[in-house]
Structure formats: C-alpha cells, structure tokens
PDB file of C-alpha atoms in Angstrom:
ATOM      1  CA  UNK A 250       6.571-139.797-116.676  1.00 47.00           C
ATOM      2  CA  UNK A 251       9.725-140.902-118.492  1.00 61.00           C
ATOM      3  CA  UNK A 252       9.762-144.033-120.636  1.00 73.00           C
ATOM      4  CA  UNK A 253      11.096-147.170-118.929  1.00 85.00           C
ATOM      5  CA  UNK A 254      14.662-148.223-119.643  1.00 91.00           C
ATOM      6  CA  UNK A 255      14.932-151.364-121.792  1.00 94.00           C
ATOM      7  CA  UNK A 256      17.954-153.652-121.586  1.00 95.00           C
ATOM      8  CA  UNK A 257      19.438-156.765-123.181  1.00 97.00           C
ATOM      9  CA  UNK A 258      21.619-159.071-121.069  1.00 96.00           C
ATOM     10  CA  UNK A 259      24.326-161.024-122.916  1.00 97.00           C
ATOM     11  CA  UNK A 260      26.244-163.632-120.907  1.00 96.00           C
ATOM     12  CA  UNK A 261      26.985-167.301-121.480  1.00 94.00           C
ATOM     13  CA  UNK A 262      26.084-168.183-117.879  1.00 94.00           C
ATOM     14  CA  UNK A 263      22.349-168.550-117.285  1.00 95.00           C
ATOM     15  CA  UNK A 264      22.762-167.897-113.566  1.00 93.00           C
ATOM     16  CA  UNK A 265      24.443-164.561-114.236  1.00 92.00           C
ATOM     17  CA  UNK A 266      21.711-163.521-116.657  1.00 94.00           C
ATOM     18  CA  UNK A 267      19.022-164.480-114.125  1.00 95.00           C
ATOM     19  CA  UNK A 268      20.713-162.496-111.381  1.00 93.00           C
ATOM     20  CA  UNK A 269      21.070-159.387-113.525  1.00 95.00           C
ATOM     21  CA  UNK A 270      17.468-159.699-114.723  1.00 96.00           C
ATOM     22  CA  UNK A 271      16.216-159.831-111.128  1.00 96.00           C
ATOM     23  CA  UNK A 272      18.297-156.791-110.130  1.00 95.00           C
ATOM     24  CA  UNK A 273      17.186-154.703-113.107  1.00 95.00           C
ATOM     25  CA  UNK A 274      13.539-155.761-113.000  1.00 95.00           C
ATOM     26  CA  UNK A 275      13.333-154.946-109.286  1.00 94.00           C
ATOM     27  CA  UNK A 276      14.273-151.361-110.141  1.00 92.00           C
ATOM     28  CA  UNK A 277      11.788-151.017-112.979  1.00 93.00           C
ATOM     29  CA  UNK A 278      14.219-151.660-115.831  1.00 93.00           C
ATOM     30  CA  UNK A 279      12.656-153.885-118.498  1.00 94.00           C
ATOM     31  CA  UNK A 280      14.811-156.765-119.762  1.00 95.00           C
ATOM     32  CA  UNK A 281      13.795-157.028-123.405  1.00 94.00           C
ATOM     33  CA  UNK A 282      15.902-160.107-124.180  1.00 95.00           C
ATOM     34  CA  UNK A 283      18.711-162.361-123.021  1.00 96.00           C
ATOM     35  CA  UNK A 284      21.572-163.781-125.094  1.00 96.00           C
ATOM     36  CA  UNK A 285      23.992-166.644-124.389  1.00 96.00           C
ATOM     37  CA  UNK A 286      26.645-165.556-126.902  1.00 96.00           C
ATOM     38  CA  UNK A 287      27.682-162.671-129.121  1.00 95.00           C
ATOM     39  CA  UNK A 288      25.725-163.848-132.144  1.00 96.00           C
ATOM     40  CA  UNK A 289      22.518-163.974-130.102  1.00 97.00           C
ATOM     41  CA  UNK A 290      23.334-160.591-128.581  1.00 96.00           C
ATOM     42  CA  UNK A 291      23.601-158.894-131.984  1.00 95.00           C
ATOM     43  CA  UNK A 292      20.334-160.499-133.121  1.00 96.00           C
ATOM     44  CA  UNK A 293      18.575-159.533-129.880  1.00 95.00           C
ATOM     45  CA  UNK A 294      19.631-155.896-130.197  1.00 95.00           C
ATOM     46  CA  UNK A 295      18.506-155.717-133.812  1.00 93.00           C
ATOM     47  CA  UNK A 296      15.091-157.168-132.967  1.00 93.00           C
ATOM     48  CA  UNK A 297      14.367-155.322-129.712  1.00 93.00           C
ATOM     49  CA  UNK A 298      16.336-152.024-130.036  1.00 93.00           C
ATOM     50  CA  UNK A 299      17.122-151.731-126.306  1.00 94.00           C
ATOM     51  CA  UNK A 300      18.500-148.651-124.578  1.00 92.00           C
ATOM     52  CA  UNK A 301      21.360-150.523-122.931  1.00 94.00           C
ATOM     53  CA  UNK A 302      23.165-153.840-123.434  1.00 96.00           C
ATOM     54  CA  UNK A 303      25.002-155.570-120.582  1.00 96.00           C
ATOM     55  CA  UNK A 304      27.680-157.419-122.532  1.00 95.00           C
ATOM     56  CA  UNK A 305      30.010-160.146-121.290  1.00 93.00           C
ATOM     57  CA  UNK A 306      33.426-160.319-122.992  1.00 91.00           C
ATOM     58  CA  UNK A 307      34.221-164.017-123.145  1.00 89.00           C
ATOM     59  CA  UNK A 308      31.355-165.867-124.841  1.00 93.00           C
ATOM     60  CA  UNK A 309      31.173-168.708-127.398  1.00 91.00           C
ATOM     61  CA  UNK A 310      30.748-168.177-131.151  1.00 92.00           C
ATOM     62  CA  UNK A 311      31.405-164.430-130.896  1.00 94.00           C
ATOM     63  CA  UNK A 312      32.975-162.505-128.027  1.00 93.00           C
ATOM     64  CA  UNK A 313      31.527-159.365-126.509  1.00 93.00           C
ATOM     65  CA  UNK A 314      34.023-157.038-128.168  1.00 93.00           C
ATOM     66  CA  UNK A 315      33.103-158.159-131.688  1.00 95.00           C
ATOM     67  CA  UNK A 316      29.404-158.193-130.777  1.00 95.00           C
ATOM     68  CA  UNK A 317      29.717-154.607-129.534  1.00 93.00           C
ATOM     69  CA  UNK A 318      31.479-153.600-132.746  1.00 92.00           C
ATOM     70  CA  UNK A 319      28.720-155.115-134.878  1.00 93.00           C
ATOM     71  CA  UNK A 320      25.975-153.534-132.792  1.00 92.00           C
ATOM     72  CA  UNK A 321      27.542-150.086-132.913  1.00 88.00           C
ATOM     73  CA  UNK A 322      28.199-150.274-136.659  1.00 84.00           C
ATOM     74  CA  UNK A 323      24.793-151.694-137.437  1.00 71.00           C
ATOM     75  CA  UNK A 324      22.705-148.586-137.029  1.00 67.00           C
ATOM     76  CA  UNK A 325      21.755-149.019-133.367  1.00 65.00           C
ATOM     77  CA  UNK A 326      22.406-145.338-132.734  1.00 70.00           C
ATOM     78  CA  UNK A 327      20.353-145.135-129.550  1.00 82.00           C
ATOM     79  CA  UNK A 328      21.755-148.287-127.968  1.00 90.00           C
ATOM     80  CA  UNK A 329      24.568-148.081-125.406  1.00 90.00           C
ATOM     81  CA  UNK A 330      26.784-150.996-124.379  1.00 91.00           C
ATOM     82  CA  UNK A 331      28.215-151.672-120.926  1.00 91.00           C
ATOM     83  CA  UNK A 332      30.906-154.339-120.856  1.00 89.00           C
ATOM     84  CA  UNK A 333      30.568-156.700-117.880  1.00 86.00           C
ATOM     85  CA  UNK A 334      33.371-159.114-117.097  1.00 80.00           C
ATOM     86  CA  UNK A 335      35.402-160.804-114.400  1.00 79.00           C
ATOM     87  CA  UNK A 336      38.568-159.859-116.232  1.00 69.00           C
ATOM     88  CA  UNK A 337      39.909-156.531-115.024  1.00 67.00           C
ATOM     89  CA  UNK A 338      42.450-156.173-117.821  1.00 69.00           C
ATOM     90  CA  UNK A 339      43.243-152.864-119.470  1.00 68.00           C
ATOM     91  CA  UNK A 340      43.466-154.229-123.005  1.00 75.00           C
ATOM     92  CA  UNK A 341      39.914-155.578-122.759  1.00 78.00           C
ATOM     93  CA  UNK A 342      38.688-152.187-121.597  1.00 77.00           C
ATOM     94  CA  UNK A 343      40.427-150.336-124.408  1.00 77.00           C
ATOM     95  CA  UNK A 344      39.208-152.833-127.010  1.00 82.00           C
ATOM     96  CA  UNK A 345      35.664-152.371-125.704  1.00 82.00           C
ATOM     97  CA  UNK A 346      35.904-148.579-125.867  1.00 80.00           C
ATOM     98  CA  UNK A 347      37.253-148.546-129.401  1.00 80.00           C
ATOM     99  CA  UNK A 348      34.494-150.983-130.389  1.00 84.00           C
ATOM    100  CA  UNK A 349      31.954-148.423-129.173  1.00 84.00           C
ATOM    101  CA  UNK A 350      31.148-149.386-125.592  1.00 87.00           C
ATOM    102  CA  UNK A 351      30.150-146.587-123.226  1.00 84.00           C
ATOM    103  CA  UNK A 352      31.393-148.211-120.055  1.00 81.00           C
ATOM    104  CA  UNK A 353      32.985-151.144-118.288  1.00 82.00           C
ATOM    105  CA  UNK A 354      32.029-152.900-115.043  1.00 84.00           C
ATOM    106  CA  UNK A 355      33.282-155.961-113.218  1.00 82.00           C
ATOM    107  CA  UNK A 356      30.684-158.623-112.472  1.00 84.00           C
ATOM    108  CA  UNK A 357      31.110-158.217-108.718  1.00 84.00           C
ATOM    109  CA  UNK A 358      29.475-154.783-108.992  1.00 84.00           C
ATOM    110  CA  UNK A 359      26.810-154.100-106.352  1.00 88.00           C
ATOM    111  CA  UNK A 360      23.149-154.189-107.434  1.00 91.00           C
ATOM    112  CA  UNK A 361      22.848-150.458-106.719  1.00 91.00           C
ATOM    113  CA  UNK A 362      25.885-149.639-108.830  1.00 87.00           C
ATOM    114  CA  UNK A 363      24.652-151.837-111.689  1.00 90.00           C
ATOM    115  CA  UNK A 364      21.282-150.093-111.809  1.00 91.00           C
ATOM    116  CA  UNK A 365      22.896-146.665-111.542  1.00 88.00           C
ATOM    117  CA  UNK A 366      25.302-147.555-114.370  1.00 87.00           C
ATOM    118  CA  UNK A 367      22.486-148.612-116.689  1.00 90.00           C
ATOM    119  CA  UNK A 368      20.549-145.413-116.033  1.00 88.00           C
ATOM    120  CA  UNK A 369      23.668-143.246-116.384  1.00 83.00           C
ATOM    121  CA  UNK A 370      24.646-144.709-119.740  1.00 84.00           C
ATOM    122  CA  UNK A 371      21.065-144.584-120.987  1.00 83.00           C
ATOM    123  CA  UNK A 372      21.040-140.833-120.274  1.00 77.00           C
ATOM    124  CA  UNK A 373      23.906-140.423-122.743  1.00 71.00           C
ATOM    125  CA  UNK A 374      26.768-140.131-120.284  1.00 69.00           C
ATOM    126  CA  UNK A 375      29.866-142.320-120.168  1.00 66.00           C
ATOM    127  CA  UNK A 376      30.445-144.797-117.389  1.00 67.00           C
ATOM    128  CA  UNK A 377      34.237-144.676-117.376  1.00 66.00           C
ATOM    129  CA  UNK A 378      35.832-141.552-115.956  1.00 59.00           C
ATOM    130  CA  UNK A 379      37.927-139.499-118.424  1.00 57.00           C
ATOM    131  CA  UNK A 380      40.947-139.973-116.153  1.00 60.00           C
ATOM    132  CA  UNK A 381      40.758-143.767-116.432  1.00 66.00           C
ATOM    133  CA  UNK A 382      40.113-143.471-120.150  1.00 66.00           C
ATOM    134  CA  UNK A 383      43.204-141.286-120.514  1.00 65.00           C
ATOM    135  CA  UNK A 384      45.323-143.958-118.827  1.00 69.00           C
ATOM    136  CA  UNK A 385      44.006-146.630-121.163  1.00 71.00           C
ATOM    137  CA  UNK A 386      44.406-144.554-124.297  1.00 68.00           C
ATOM    138  CA  UNK A 387      47.934-143.499-123.371  1.00 67.00           C
ATOM    139  CA  UNK A 388      48.832-147.153-123.074  1.00 70.00           C
ATOM    140  CA  UNK A 389      47.081-148.572-126.106  1.00 66.00           C
ATOM    141  CA  UNK A 390      46.331-145.793-128.628  1.00 62.00           C
ATOM    142  CA  UNK A 391      48.272-145.873-131.915  1.00 58.00           C
ATOM    143  CA  UNK A 392      51.535-143.963-131.681  1.00 53.00           C
ATOM    144  CA  UNK A 393      52.271-143.792-135.411  1.00 48.00           C
ATOM    145  CA  UNK A 394      52.267-140.059-136.108  1.00 47.00           C
ATOM    146  CA  UNK A 395      51.838-140.715-139.825  1.00 43.00           C
ATOM    147  CA  UNK A 396      48.400-142.148-139.044  1.00 44.00           C
ATOM    148  CA  UNK A 397      47.354-139.359-136.707  1.00 44.00           C
ATOM    149  CA  UNK A 398      44.374-137.418-137.948  1.00 42.00           C
ATOM    150  CA  UNK A 399      43.148-140.134-140.298  1.00 42.00           C
ATOM    151  CA  UNK A 400      40.366-141.335-138.017  1.00 48.00           C
ATOM    152  CA  UNK A 401      38.236-138.204-137.933  1.00 59.00           C
ATOM    153  CA  UNK A 402      38.435-134.688-139.351  1.00 73.00           C
ATOM    154  CA  UNK A 403      38.556-132.067-136.591  1.00 83.00           C
ATOM    155  CA  UNK A 404      38.440-129.104-138.985  1.00 83.00           C
ATOM    156  CA  UNK A 405      34.736-128.572-138.299  1.00 88.00           C
ATOM    157  CA  UNK A 406      35.422-127.611-134.690  1.00 89.00           C
ATOM    158  CA  UNK A 407      35.873-123.993-133.661  1.00 91.00           C
ATOM    159  CA  UNK A 408      39.098-122.962-131.868  1.00 91.00           C
ATOM    160  CA  UNK A 409      37.171-122.907-128.582  1.00 92.00           C
ATOM    161  CA  UNK A 410      35.737-126.386-129.217  1.00 92.00           C
ATOM    162  CA  UNK A 411      39.215-127.716-129.985  1.00 91.00           C
ATOM    163  CA  UNK A 412      40.420-126.210-126.718  1.00 91.00           C
ATOM    164  CA  UNK A 413      37.541-127.828-124.816  1.00 91.00           C
ATOM    165  CA  UNK A 414      38.204-131.198-126.477  1.00 90.00           C
ATOM    166  CA  UNK A 415      41.912-131.001-125.658  1.00 88.00           C
ATOM    167  CA  UNK A 416      41.209-130.257-121.994  1.00 88.00           C
ATOM    168  CA  UNK A 417      38.415-132.833-121.810  1.00 85.00           C
ATOM    169  CA  UNK A 418      40.893-135.444-123.018  1.00 81.00           C
ATOM    170  CA  UNK A 419      43.164-134.763-120.057  1.00 77.00           C
ATOM    171  CA  UNK A 420      40.420-135.945-117.709  1.00 72.00           C
ATOM    172  CA  UNK A 421      38.769-132.684-116.668  1.00 76.00           C
ATOM    173  CA  UNK A 422      35.119-132.791-115.635  1.00 76.00           C
ATOM    174  CA  UNK A 423      32.636-130.167-116.864  1.00 79.00           C
ATOM    175  CA  UNK A 424      33.033-128.266-113.590  1.00 82.00           C
ATOM    176  CA  UNK A 425      36.821-128.291-113.933  1.00 84.00           C
ATOM    177  CA  UNK A 426      36.549-127.216-117.564  1.00 87.00           C
ATOM    178  CA  UNK A 427      34.331-124.314-116.544  1.00 89.00           C
ATOM    179  CA  UNK A 428      36.838-123.237-113.920  1.00 91.00           C
ATOM    180  CA  UNK A 429      39.833-123.560-116.254  1.00 91.00           C
ATOM    181  CA  UNK A 430      38.162-121.649-119.114  1.00 91.00           C
ATOM    182  CA  UNK A 431      36.271-119.151-116.903  1.00 90.00           C
ATOM    183  CA  UNK A 432      32.950-120.218-118.409  1.00 90.00           C
ATOM    184  CA  UNK A 433      29.635-121.215-116.924  1.00 91.00           C
ATOM    185  CA  UNK A 434      28.887-124.906-116.470  1.00 86.00           C
ATOM    186  CA  UNK A 435      25.987-124.538-118.915  1.00 89.00           C
ATOM    187  CA  UNK A 436      28.261-123.078-121.591  1.00 91.00           C
ATOM    188  CA  UNK A 437      30.768-125.901-121.142  1.00 89.00           C
ATOM    189  CA  UNK A 438      27.995-128.485-121.381  1.00 88.00           C
ATOM    190  CA  UNK A 439      26.857-126.855-124.630  1.00 91.00           C
ATOM    191  CA  UNK A 440      30.401-126.933-126.046  1.00 92.00           C
ATOM    192  CA  UNK A 441      30.799-130.614-125.153  1.00 89.00           C
ATOM    193  CA  UNK A 442      27.423-131.476-126.706  1.00 89.00           C
ATOM    194  CA  UNK A 443      28.351-129.661-129.929  1.00 92.00           C
ATOM    195  CA  UNK A 444      31.718-131.434-130.085  1.00 91.00           C
ATOM    196  CA  UNK A 445      30.064-134.835-129.727  1.00 88.00           C
ATOM    197  CA  UNK A 446      27.442-133.934-132.326  1.00 88.00           C
ATOM    198  CA  UNK A 447      29.899-132.563-134.890  1.00 90.00           C
ATOM    199  CA  UNK A 448      32.207-135.555-134.579  1.00 88.00           C
ATOM    200  CA  UNK A 449      29.432-138.140-134.451  1.00 84.00           C
ATOM    201  CA  UNK A 450      30.494-139.399-131.026  1.00 82.00           C
ATOM    202  CA  UNK A 451      28.257-141.046-128.445  1.00 77.00           C
ATOM    203  CA  UNK A 452      29.924-139.836-125.257  1.00 78.00           C
ATOM    204  CA  UNK A 453      32.954-138.297-123.558  1.00 78.00           C
ATOM    205  CA  UNK A 454      34.860-141.585-123.514  1.00 76.00           C
ATOM    206  CA  UNK A 455      34.832-141.672-127.306  1.00 79.00           C
ATOM    207  CA  UNK A 456      35.931-138.034-127.356  1.00 82.00           C
ATOM    208  CA  UNK A 457      38.972-138.851-125.211  1.00 79.00           C
ATOM    209  CA  UNK A 458      39.915-141.773-127.446  1.00 78.00           C
ATOM    210  CA  UNK A 459      39.515-139.621-130.555  1.00 82.00           C
ATOM    211  CA  UNK A 460      41.623-136.784-129.152  1.00 82.00           C
ATOM    212  CA  UNK A 461      44.561-139.177-128.842  1.00 77.00           C
ATOM    213  CA  UNK A 462      44.020-141.081-132.073  1.00 76.00           C
ATOM    214  CA  UNK A 463      43.887-137.868-134.118  1.00 80.00           C
ATOM    215  CA  UNK A 464      47.025-136.513-132.481  1.00 77.00           C
ATOM    216  CA  UNK A 465      45.190-133.588-130.857  1.00 80.00           C
ATOM    217  CA  UNK A 466      46.824-134.654-127.605  1.00 74.00           C
ATOM    218  CA  UNK A 467      49.837-136.934-127.308  1.00 67.00           C
ATOM    219  CA  UNK A 468      50.327-139.860-124.915  1.00 58.00           C
ATOM    220  CA  UNK A 469      52.451-138.626-122.068  1.00 55.00           C
ATOM    221  CA  UNK A 470      51.326-135.047-122.660  1.00 52.00           C
ATOM    222  CA  UNK A 471      50.080-132.580-120.026  1.00 47.00           C
ATOM    223  CA  UNK A 472      47.947-134.177-117.323  1.00 45.00           C
ATOM    224  CA  UNK A 473      44.748-132.829-115.871  1.00 40.00           C
ATOM    225  CA  UNK A 474      46.687-131.369-113.004  1.00 38.00           C
ATOM    226  CA  UNK A 475      49.698-130.179-114.955  1.00 38.00           C
TER     227      UNK A 475
END
C-alpha cells in the first residue's frame, strides 16, 4: 500500500483553507498544516516536509510567489507547490513557474480536479500542459541573447537528449515525442527522466522554461504542429 499524500494549505482566508482541508481529507490526503500567510507557509513546510503545498498568491507579510521561491531554494527537494488563486493572469503563472511551482489552478476548481491535481503533482508530473507553458514562456522569458545559456549548462546532455528537450519545449507529449522520433514510449520516458535528472529539474514545466531561457529554443520558434 502506498504512503498517504501529505499536504500543506496556505491561504489567508480561513474558509478557503477549511474547504480545501475537507476536500482533501475526504479523499484520504492528510493535511499536515495550514498557513495564513507566506511566512507561515515556509515555516510549515520546513517543519512538516509535505508532499504538496496548495499556495495562494496574494497573502499578507509574504506572497505565495516569494514563499514558493523560499521553499524551493530551502532544500525541500521532495515538496511540490501548486499555486491556487482567483487571479487568472499570465504574469502570475510565469512568476510561479520560475519560482519553482509545478502547477497552477484557479480556486473555482472542482473538488475532483483539486484532488487529481495534488496526486498528479505528488507523482512527479507537472500540472500545467507544455503547450500552456510554452505560451507563457514565449511572452515572459528573457529575450536578451547575451544572457542566454547563463542559467544552466546543457553540455552534459547527449545530442539525442538535446533533441528531446527541444521538442518537449514545443509542447509535445511523450506519445507525440515517440511518434516524431520513431522511439518507444518507454524510451522517450527514459530520455525525459535523464534530462530532468542531469539538469536538476523537478518536472517538464521547468524543462520548458529552461529550454527558452538557455536559448535552446527561441520565442516565436517552431510550434508543436509546425
């Protein structure tokens, strides 16, 4: 039997936290702690080491973006963050992704979708589709070519892994990658896992962001269907 999923809920509204706790608990997800602001969220994660954090963006003392950044840079390697907000604004999403979040949901998400999102992110997958991530990165990623490549060294990747990363960044799923490269789905999954491991990335969303920020693929470049 697999270990239960443990979560921290960070939101400045007590009613929202209570609602999320009831939804998660009803599906067997343990809520290890609640936090009313970003400072409490960081402390809660450090003390309980949850699998997943449901993080609001706009909170007093410290917002969810900065809290996510501190959590991800503080050695919580196994913790994943899902940003939850009423603000469906692209710049919030991109800021959350670059801070280390693995996904983004609006607060009007259905209970079923919320539970599925927590379990998906806990399994190591990303909640945001690569296609949506591509749109965000094309809009907000740095466009200064002089800075390209400074964020992460890609020299450790094999030519095939670079090819997989480049195609992954255009929004292709594993199945589409397998079809494009004439490889088995298992082989593609292995390539993606090695890319993430070599580059120290948590999920595919971070890989897409990195592909743009290093200049491996350029904003406005070939699309997934082109």
